[in-house]
Tab-separated table of C-alpha atoms and ligand atoms in Angstrom:
chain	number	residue	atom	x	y	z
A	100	UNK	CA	115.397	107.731	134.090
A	101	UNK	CA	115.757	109.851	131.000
A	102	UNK	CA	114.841	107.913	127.485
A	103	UNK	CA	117.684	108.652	125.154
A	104	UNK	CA	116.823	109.920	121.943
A	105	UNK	CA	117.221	108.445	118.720
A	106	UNK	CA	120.397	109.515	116.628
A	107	UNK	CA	120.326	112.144	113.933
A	108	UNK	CA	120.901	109.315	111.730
A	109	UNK	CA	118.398	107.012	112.559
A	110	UNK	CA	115.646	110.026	112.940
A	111	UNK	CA	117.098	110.922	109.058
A	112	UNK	CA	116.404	107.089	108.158
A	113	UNK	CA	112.684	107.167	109.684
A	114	UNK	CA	111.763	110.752	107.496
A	115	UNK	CA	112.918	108.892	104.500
A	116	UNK	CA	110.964	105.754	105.148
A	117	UNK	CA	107.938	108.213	105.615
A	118	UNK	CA	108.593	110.048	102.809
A	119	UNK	CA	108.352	107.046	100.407
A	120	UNK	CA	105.394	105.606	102.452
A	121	UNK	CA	103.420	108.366	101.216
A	122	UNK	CA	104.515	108.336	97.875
A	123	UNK	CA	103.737	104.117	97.561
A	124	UNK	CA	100.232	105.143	99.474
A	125	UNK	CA	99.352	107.414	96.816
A	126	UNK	CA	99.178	104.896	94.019
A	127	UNK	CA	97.580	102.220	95.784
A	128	UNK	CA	94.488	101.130	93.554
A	129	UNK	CA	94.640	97.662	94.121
A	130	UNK	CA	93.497	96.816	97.950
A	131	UNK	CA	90.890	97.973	99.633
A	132	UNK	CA	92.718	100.341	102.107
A	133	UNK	CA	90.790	103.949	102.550
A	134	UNK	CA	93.034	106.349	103.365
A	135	UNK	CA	91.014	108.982	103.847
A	136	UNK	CA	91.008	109.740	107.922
A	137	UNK	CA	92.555	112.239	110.614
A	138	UNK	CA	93.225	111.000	113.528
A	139	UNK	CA	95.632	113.382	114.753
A	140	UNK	CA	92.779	113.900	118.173
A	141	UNK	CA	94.150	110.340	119.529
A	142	UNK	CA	97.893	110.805	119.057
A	143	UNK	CA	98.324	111.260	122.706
A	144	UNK	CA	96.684	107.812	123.297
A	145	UNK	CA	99.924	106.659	121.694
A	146	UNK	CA	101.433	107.182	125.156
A	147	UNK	CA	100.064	105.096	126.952
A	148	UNK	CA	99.649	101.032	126.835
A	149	UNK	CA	95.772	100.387	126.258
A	150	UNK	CA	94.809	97.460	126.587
A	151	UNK	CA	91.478	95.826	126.739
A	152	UNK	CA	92.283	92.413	127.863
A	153	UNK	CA	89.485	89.839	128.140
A	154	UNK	CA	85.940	90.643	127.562
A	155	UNK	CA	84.913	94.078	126.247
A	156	UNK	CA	81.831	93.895	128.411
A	157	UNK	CA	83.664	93.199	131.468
A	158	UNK	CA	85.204	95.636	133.581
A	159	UNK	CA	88.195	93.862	134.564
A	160	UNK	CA	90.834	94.662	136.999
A	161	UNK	CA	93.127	96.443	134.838
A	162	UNK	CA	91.810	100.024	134.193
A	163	UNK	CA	93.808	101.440	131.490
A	164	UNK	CA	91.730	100.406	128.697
A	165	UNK	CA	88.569	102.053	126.620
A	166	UNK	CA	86.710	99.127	126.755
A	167	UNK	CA	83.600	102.063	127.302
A	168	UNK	CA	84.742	102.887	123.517
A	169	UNK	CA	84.862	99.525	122.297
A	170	UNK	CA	81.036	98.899	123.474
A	171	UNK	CA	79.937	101.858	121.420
A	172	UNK	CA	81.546	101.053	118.890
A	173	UNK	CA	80.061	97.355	119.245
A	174	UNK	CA	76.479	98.965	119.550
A	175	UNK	CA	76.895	101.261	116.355
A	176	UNK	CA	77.652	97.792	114.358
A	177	UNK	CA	75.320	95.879	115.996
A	178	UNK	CA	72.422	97.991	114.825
A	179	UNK	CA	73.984	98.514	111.534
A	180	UNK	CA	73.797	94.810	110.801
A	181	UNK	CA	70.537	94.054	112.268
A	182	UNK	CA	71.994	91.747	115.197
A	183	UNK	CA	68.926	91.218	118.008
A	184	UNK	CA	68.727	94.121	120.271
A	185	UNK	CA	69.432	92.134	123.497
A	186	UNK	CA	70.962	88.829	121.958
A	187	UNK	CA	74.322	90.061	120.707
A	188	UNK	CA	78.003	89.591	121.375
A	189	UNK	CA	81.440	91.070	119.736
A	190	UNK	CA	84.420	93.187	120.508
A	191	UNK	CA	86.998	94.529	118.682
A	192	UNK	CA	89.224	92.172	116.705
A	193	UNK	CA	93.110	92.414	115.132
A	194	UNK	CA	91.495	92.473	111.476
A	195	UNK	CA	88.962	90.422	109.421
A	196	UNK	CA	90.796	86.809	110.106
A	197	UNK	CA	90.743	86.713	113.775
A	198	UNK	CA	86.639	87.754	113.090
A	199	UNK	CA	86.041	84.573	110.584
A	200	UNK	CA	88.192	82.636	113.165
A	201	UNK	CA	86.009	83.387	116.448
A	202	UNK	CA	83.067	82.790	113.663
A	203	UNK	CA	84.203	79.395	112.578
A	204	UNK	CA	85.309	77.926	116.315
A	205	UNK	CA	82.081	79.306	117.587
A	206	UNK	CA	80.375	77.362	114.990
A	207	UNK	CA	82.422	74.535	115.886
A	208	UNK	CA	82.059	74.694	119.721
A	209	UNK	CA	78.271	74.855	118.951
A	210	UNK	CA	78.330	71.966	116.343
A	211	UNK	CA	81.126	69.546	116.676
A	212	UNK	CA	79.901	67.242	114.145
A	213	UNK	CA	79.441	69.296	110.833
A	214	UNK	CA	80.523	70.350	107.709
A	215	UNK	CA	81.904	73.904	106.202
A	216	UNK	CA	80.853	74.966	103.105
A	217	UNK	CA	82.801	77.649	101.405
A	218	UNK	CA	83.103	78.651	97.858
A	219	UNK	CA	86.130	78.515	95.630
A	220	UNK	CA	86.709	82.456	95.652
A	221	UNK	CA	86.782	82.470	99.578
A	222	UNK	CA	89.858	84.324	101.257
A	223	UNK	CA	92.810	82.800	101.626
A	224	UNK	CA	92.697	82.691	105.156
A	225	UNK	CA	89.623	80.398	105.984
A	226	UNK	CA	91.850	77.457	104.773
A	227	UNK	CA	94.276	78.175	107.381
A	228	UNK	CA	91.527	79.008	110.081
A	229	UNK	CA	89.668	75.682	108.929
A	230	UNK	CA	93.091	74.282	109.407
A	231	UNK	CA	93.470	75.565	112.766
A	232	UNK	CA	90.237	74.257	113.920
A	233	UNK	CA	90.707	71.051	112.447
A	234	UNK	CA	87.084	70.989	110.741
A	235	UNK	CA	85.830	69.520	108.254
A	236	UNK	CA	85.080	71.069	105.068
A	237	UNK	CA	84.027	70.982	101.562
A	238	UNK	CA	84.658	73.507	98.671
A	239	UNK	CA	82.396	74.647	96.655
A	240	UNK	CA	82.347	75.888	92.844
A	241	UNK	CA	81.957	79.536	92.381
A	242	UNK	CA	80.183	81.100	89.209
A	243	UNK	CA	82.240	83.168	86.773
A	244	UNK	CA	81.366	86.109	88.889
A	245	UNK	CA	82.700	84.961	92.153
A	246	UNK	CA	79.482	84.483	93.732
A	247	UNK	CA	78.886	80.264	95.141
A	248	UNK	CA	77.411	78.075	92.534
A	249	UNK	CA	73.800	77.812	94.720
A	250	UNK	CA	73.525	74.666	92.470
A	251	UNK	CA	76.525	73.043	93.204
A	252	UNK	CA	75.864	73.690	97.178
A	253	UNK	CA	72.497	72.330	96.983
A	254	UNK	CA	73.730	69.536	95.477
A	255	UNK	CA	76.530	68.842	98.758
A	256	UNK	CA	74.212	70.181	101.030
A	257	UNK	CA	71.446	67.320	100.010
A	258	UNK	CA	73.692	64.200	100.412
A	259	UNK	CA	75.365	65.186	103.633
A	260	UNK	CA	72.232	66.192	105.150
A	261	UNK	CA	72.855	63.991	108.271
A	262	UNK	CA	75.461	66.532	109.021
A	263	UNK	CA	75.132	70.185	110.217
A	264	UNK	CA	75.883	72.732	107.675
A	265	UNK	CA	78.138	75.680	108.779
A	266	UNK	CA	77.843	78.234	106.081
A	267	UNK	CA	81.249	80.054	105.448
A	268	UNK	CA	79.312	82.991	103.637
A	269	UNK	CA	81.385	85.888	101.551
A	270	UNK	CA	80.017	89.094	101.310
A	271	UNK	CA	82.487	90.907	98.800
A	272	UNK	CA	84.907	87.798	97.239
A	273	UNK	CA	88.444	89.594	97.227
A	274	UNK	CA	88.923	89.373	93.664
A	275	UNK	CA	85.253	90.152	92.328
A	276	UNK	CA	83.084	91.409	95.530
A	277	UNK	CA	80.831	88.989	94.986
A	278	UNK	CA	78.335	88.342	97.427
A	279	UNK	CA	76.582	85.243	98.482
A	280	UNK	CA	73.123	85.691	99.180
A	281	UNK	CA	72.356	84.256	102.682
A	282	UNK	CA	68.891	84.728	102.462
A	283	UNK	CA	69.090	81.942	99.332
A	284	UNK	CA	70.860	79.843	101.008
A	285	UNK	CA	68.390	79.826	104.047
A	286	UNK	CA	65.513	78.486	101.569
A	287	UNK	CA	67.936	75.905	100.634
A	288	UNK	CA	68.327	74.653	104.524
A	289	UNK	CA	64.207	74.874	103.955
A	290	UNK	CA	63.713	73.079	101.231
A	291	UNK	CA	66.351	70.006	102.309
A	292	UNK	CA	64.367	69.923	106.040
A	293	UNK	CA	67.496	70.899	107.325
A	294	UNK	CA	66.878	72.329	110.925
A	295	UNK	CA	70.077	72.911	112.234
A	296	UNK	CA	72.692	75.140	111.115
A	297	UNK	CA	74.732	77.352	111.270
A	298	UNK	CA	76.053	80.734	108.952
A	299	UNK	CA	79.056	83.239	109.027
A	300	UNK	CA	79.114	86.006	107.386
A	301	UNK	CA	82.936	87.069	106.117
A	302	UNK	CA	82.237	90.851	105.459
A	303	UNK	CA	85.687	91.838	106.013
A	304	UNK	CA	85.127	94.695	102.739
A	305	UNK	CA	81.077	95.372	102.637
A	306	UNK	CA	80.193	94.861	106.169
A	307	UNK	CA	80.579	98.161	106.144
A	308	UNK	CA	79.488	99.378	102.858
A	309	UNK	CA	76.232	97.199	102.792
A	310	UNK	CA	74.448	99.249	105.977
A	311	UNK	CA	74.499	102.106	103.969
A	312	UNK	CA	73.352	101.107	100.387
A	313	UNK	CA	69.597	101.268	99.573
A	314	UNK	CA	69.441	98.410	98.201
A	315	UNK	CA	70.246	95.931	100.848
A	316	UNK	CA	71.954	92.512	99.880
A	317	UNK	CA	71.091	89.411	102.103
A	318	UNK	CA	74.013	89.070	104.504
A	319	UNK	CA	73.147	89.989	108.123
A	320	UNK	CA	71.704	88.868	111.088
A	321	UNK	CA	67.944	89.724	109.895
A	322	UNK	CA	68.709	87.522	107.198
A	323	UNK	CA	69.852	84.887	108.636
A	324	UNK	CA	73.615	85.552	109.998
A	325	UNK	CA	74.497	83.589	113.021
A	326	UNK	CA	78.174	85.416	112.886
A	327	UNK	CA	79.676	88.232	111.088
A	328	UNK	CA	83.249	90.255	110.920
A	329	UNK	CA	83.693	93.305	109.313
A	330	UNK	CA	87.726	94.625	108.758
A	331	UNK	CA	88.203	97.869	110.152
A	332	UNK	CA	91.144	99.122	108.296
A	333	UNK	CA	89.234	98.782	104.909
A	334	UNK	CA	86.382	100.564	104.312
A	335	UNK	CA	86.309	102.683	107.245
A	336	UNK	CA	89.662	103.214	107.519
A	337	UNK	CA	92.364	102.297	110.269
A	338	UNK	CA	96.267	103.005	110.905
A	339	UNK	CA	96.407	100.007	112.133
A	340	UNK	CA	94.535	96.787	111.397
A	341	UNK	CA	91.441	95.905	113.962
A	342	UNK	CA	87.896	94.633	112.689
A	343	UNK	CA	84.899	93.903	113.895
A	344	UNK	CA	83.670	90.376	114.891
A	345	UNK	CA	79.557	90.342	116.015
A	346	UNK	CA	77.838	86.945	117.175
A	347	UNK	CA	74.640	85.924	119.029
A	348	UNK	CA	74.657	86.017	122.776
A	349	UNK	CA	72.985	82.689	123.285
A	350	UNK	CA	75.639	80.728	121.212
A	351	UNK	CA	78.506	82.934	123.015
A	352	UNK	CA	77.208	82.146	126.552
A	353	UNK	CA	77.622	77.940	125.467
A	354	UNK	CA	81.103	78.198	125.266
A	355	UNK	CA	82.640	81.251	127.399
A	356	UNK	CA	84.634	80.576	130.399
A	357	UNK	CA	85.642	82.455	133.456
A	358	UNK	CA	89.309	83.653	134.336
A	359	UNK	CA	90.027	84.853	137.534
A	360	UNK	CA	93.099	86.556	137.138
A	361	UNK	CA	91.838	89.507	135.030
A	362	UNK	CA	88.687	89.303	136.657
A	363	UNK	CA	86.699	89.069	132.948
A	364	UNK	CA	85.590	86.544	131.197
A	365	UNK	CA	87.871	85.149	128.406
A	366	UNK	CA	85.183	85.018	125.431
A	367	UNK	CA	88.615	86.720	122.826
A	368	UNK	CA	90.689	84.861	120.924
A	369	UNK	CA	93.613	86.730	121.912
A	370	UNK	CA	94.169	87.608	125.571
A	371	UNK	CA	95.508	91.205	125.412
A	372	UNK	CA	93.665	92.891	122.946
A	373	UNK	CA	94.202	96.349	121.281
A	374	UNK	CA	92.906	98.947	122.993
A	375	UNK	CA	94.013	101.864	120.388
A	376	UNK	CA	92.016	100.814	117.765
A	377	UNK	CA	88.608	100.553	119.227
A	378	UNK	CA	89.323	104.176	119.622
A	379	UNK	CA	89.711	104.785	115.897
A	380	UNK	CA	86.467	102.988	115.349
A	381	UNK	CA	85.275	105.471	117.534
A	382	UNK	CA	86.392	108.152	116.137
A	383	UNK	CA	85.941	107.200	112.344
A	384	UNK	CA	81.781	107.000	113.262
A	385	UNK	CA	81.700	110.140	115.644
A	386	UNK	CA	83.147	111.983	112.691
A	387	UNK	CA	81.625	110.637	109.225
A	388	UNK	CA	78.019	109.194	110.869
A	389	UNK	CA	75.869	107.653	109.024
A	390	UNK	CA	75.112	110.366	106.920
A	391	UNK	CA	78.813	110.773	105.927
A	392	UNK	CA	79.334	107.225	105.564
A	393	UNK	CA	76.629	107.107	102.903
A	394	UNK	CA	78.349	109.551	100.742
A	395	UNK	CA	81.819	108.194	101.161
A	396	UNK	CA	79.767	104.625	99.792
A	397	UNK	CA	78.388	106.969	96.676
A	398	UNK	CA	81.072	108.268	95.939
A	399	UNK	CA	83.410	104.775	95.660
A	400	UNK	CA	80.294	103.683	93.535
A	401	UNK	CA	79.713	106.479	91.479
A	402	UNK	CA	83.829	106.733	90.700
A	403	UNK	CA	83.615	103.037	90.134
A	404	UNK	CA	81.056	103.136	87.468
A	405	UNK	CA	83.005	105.531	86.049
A	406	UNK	CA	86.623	103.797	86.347
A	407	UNK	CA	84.410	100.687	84.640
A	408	UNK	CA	83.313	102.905	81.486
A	409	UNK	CA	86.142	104.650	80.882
A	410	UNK	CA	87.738	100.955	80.420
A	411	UNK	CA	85.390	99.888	78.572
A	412	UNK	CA	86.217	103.065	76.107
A	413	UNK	CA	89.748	102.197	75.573
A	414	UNK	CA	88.784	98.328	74.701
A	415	UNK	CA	89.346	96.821	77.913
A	416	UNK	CA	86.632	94.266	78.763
A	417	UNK	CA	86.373	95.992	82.501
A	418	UNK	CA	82.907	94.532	84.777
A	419	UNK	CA	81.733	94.745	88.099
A	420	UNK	CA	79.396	92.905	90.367
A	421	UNK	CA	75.895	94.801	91.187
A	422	UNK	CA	76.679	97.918	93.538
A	423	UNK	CA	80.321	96.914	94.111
A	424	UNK	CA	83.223	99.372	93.942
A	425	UNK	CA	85.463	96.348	93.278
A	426	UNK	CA	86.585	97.219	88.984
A	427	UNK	CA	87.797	93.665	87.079
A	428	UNK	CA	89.840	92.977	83.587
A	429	UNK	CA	91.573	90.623	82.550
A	430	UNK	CA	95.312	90.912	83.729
A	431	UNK	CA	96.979	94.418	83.159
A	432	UNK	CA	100.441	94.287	82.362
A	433	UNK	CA	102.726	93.546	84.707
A	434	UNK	CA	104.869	96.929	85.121
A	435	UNK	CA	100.947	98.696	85.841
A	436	UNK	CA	100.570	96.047	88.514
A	437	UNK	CA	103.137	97.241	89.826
A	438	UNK	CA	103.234	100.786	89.496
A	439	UNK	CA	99.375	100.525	90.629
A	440	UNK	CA	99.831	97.983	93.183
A	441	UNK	CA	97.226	95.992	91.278
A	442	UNK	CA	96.020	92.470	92.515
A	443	UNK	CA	95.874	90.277	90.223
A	444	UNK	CA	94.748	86.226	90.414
A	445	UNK	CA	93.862	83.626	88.122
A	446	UNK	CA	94.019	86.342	85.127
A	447	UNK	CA	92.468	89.176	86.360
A	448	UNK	CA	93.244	92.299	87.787
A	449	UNK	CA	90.961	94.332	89.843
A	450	UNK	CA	90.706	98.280	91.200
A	451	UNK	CA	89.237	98.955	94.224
A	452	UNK	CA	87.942	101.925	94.612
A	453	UNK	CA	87.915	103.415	97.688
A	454	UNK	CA	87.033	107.079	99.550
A	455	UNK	CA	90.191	108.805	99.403
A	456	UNK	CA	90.931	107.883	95.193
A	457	UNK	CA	89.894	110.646	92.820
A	458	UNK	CA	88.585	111.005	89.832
A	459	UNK	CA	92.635	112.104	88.268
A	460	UNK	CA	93.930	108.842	89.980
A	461	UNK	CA	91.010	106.901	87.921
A	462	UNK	CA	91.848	109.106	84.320
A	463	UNK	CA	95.558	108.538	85.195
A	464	UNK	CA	95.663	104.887	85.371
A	465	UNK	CA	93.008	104.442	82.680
A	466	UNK	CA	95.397	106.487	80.332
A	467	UNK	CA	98.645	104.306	81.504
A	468	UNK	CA	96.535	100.696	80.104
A	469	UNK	CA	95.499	102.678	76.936
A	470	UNK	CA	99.016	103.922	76.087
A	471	UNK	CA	100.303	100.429	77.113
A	472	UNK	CA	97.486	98.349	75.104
A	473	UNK	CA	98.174	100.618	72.360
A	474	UNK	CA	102.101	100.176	72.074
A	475	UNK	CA	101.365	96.558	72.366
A	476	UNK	CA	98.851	96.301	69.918
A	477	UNK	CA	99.722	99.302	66.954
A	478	UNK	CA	97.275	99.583	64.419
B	272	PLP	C1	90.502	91.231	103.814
B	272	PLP	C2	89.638	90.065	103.893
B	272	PLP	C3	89.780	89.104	104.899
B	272	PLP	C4	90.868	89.158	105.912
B	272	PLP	O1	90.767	90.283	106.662
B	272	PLP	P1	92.048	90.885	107.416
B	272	PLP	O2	91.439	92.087	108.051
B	272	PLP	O3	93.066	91.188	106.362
B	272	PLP	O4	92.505	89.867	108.383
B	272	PLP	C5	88.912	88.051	104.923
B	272	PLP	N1	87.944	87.939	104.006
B	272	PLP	C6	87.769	88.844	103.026
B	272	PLP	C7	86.657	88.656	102.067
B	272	PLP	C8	88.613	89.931	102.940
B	272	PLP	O5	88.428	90.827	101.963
């Protein structure tokens, strides 16, 4: 049967729509979306349904998938964060959420009687996932830069200690980047004879700027990290929003169950999973490495530094967390939020800077606040 094609119309309609997408896309300095891939190579993919239902490291009964793909892509991350060379688990998620999700119910599964600790300048979505799972959970106070109050979690940690802790742990806080320190938190578990616990590690952003830092922030599984999820369309850059999710074996294997219809084991939280975007995962790391994924991380924090002094130069009271690429000030005016697609929360605004912005992007905005500051404030 021939497909009929779209009218002239509606093909007119879909050019226009792309013509303003990349316009809107080109002043994007708010969110944390790099924008700087290719990946023209897997248009063909685009005809055909992938999908990698069920576990990645089962071959199940339907074929059309790139499950192969997804475990290389799984093995890449795995080393990257440290996770024990034959105790690890993941596969290729719909975006950071459903990663702190299979995170949090693992916990659960492995720990029904326990308590979530997660700091005020968590992501919006681990109230709904808490909510989801029905768990308990206490907030915690975060310091002025976003990072937990250690003091304030000590303090909650020590007079529920009959109950196991499940550290919800950020690594880049979406306002600040701010990133608990897992490692600090383990001496805490230490010092309160706490034996049993259990830590996620939300590193949606910097899961996968971290790996390629030299200085390495405590966050992993060598530190500590029972769980982790990384966002795939962030930092390394995705059409379409996947992530990462990474767990311990053992834990997995507690909770796991068998499903003979697709002949896999059904360890996902969604049944049919994507099987496109474990391709661009693929392809991202076969074509930046390492080696170009360390640059692309210099370069975000060498333009960052800069974004942050060149504030500072026009009067604006701009800061950012140690080795972050995340630029805050107090609330820009609202016609540069949204010309710049700026978030803004609780009275700041933020930049993000990312692989794809340059330098003229950076000069450009700075110039808009100083004109703007200076119309509002004439001398
Ligand atoms: C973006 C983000 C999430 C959610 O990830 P999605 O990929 O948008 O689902 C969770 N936590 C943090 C810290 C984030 O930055």
């Amino acid at each position: 049967m021939k497909t009929p094609e779209l009218t002239t119309q509606d093909q007119a309609r879909l050019q226009q729509f792309l013509d303003q997408l990349h316009e809107d896309a080109s002043v994007v300095l708010g969110y944390p979306s790099a924008q700087d891939f290719d990946y023209s190579s897997l248009h063909p993919f685009l005809g055909l349904q992938l999908n990698n239902v069920g576990d990645p490291f089962d071959d199940g009964t339907y074929k059309v998938d790139s499950r192969d793909f997804e475990r290389e892509v799984l093995q890449e991350w795995a080393e990257l964060v440290n996770a024990p060379e034959e105790n690890w688990w993941g596969y290729v998620t719909n975006g950071g959420t459903e990663g702190n999700l299979y995170g949090l119910y693992l916990a659960r599964e492995l720990h029904p009687n326990s308590i979530v600790y997660f700091s005020q300048d968590t992501h919006y979505s681990v109230t709904k996932n808490l909510h989801f799972l029905n768990m308990r959970n206490i907030m915690i106070r975060s310091q002025p830069n976003g990072e937990i109050d250690y003091e304030d979690l000590y303090e909650t940690l020590r007079v529920n200690r009959d109950v196991t802790p499940i550290i919800f742990a950020n690594i880049g806080t979406t306002m600040t980047e701010a990133k608990d320190d897992i490692g600090r938190i383990k001496n805490m578990f230490a010092d309160l004879a706490i034996g049993d616990y259990y830590i996620h590690s939300d590193a949606a952003l910097c899961g996968a700027i971290l790996p390629f830092m030299q200085e390495k922030a405590n966050f992993d599984f060598a530190d500590g990290a029972h769980s982790l999820a990384i966002s795939g369309h962030k930092f390394i850059g995705s059409p379409i929003p996947c992530g990462i999710v990474l767990a311990l074996q053992d834990n997995v294997n507690r909770i796991g169950r068998s499903i003979a219809y697709i002949g896999s084991m059904d360890t996902t939280v969604t049944g049919s999973r994507n099987g496109f975007t474990p391709l661009v995962l693929w392809h991202a790391m076969r074509r930046f490495g390492r080696e170009g994924m360390r640059h692309r991380v210099q370069h975000c924090i060498a333009l960052a530094e800069y974004a942050e002094q060149q504030l500072q130069n026009v009067g604006i009271p701009a800061w950012r967390n140690p080795g972050a690429i995340t630029v805050v000030f107090p609330a820009a005016p609202a016609v540069l939020q949204d010309k710049w697609q700026l978030a803004t929360a609780n009275g700041i605004s933020h930049i993000i800077v990312m692989p794809h912005i340059k330098r003229e992007q950076i000069d450009s905005f700075v110039e808009d606040m100083r004109a703007l500051r200076a119309q509002e404030n004439p001398q």
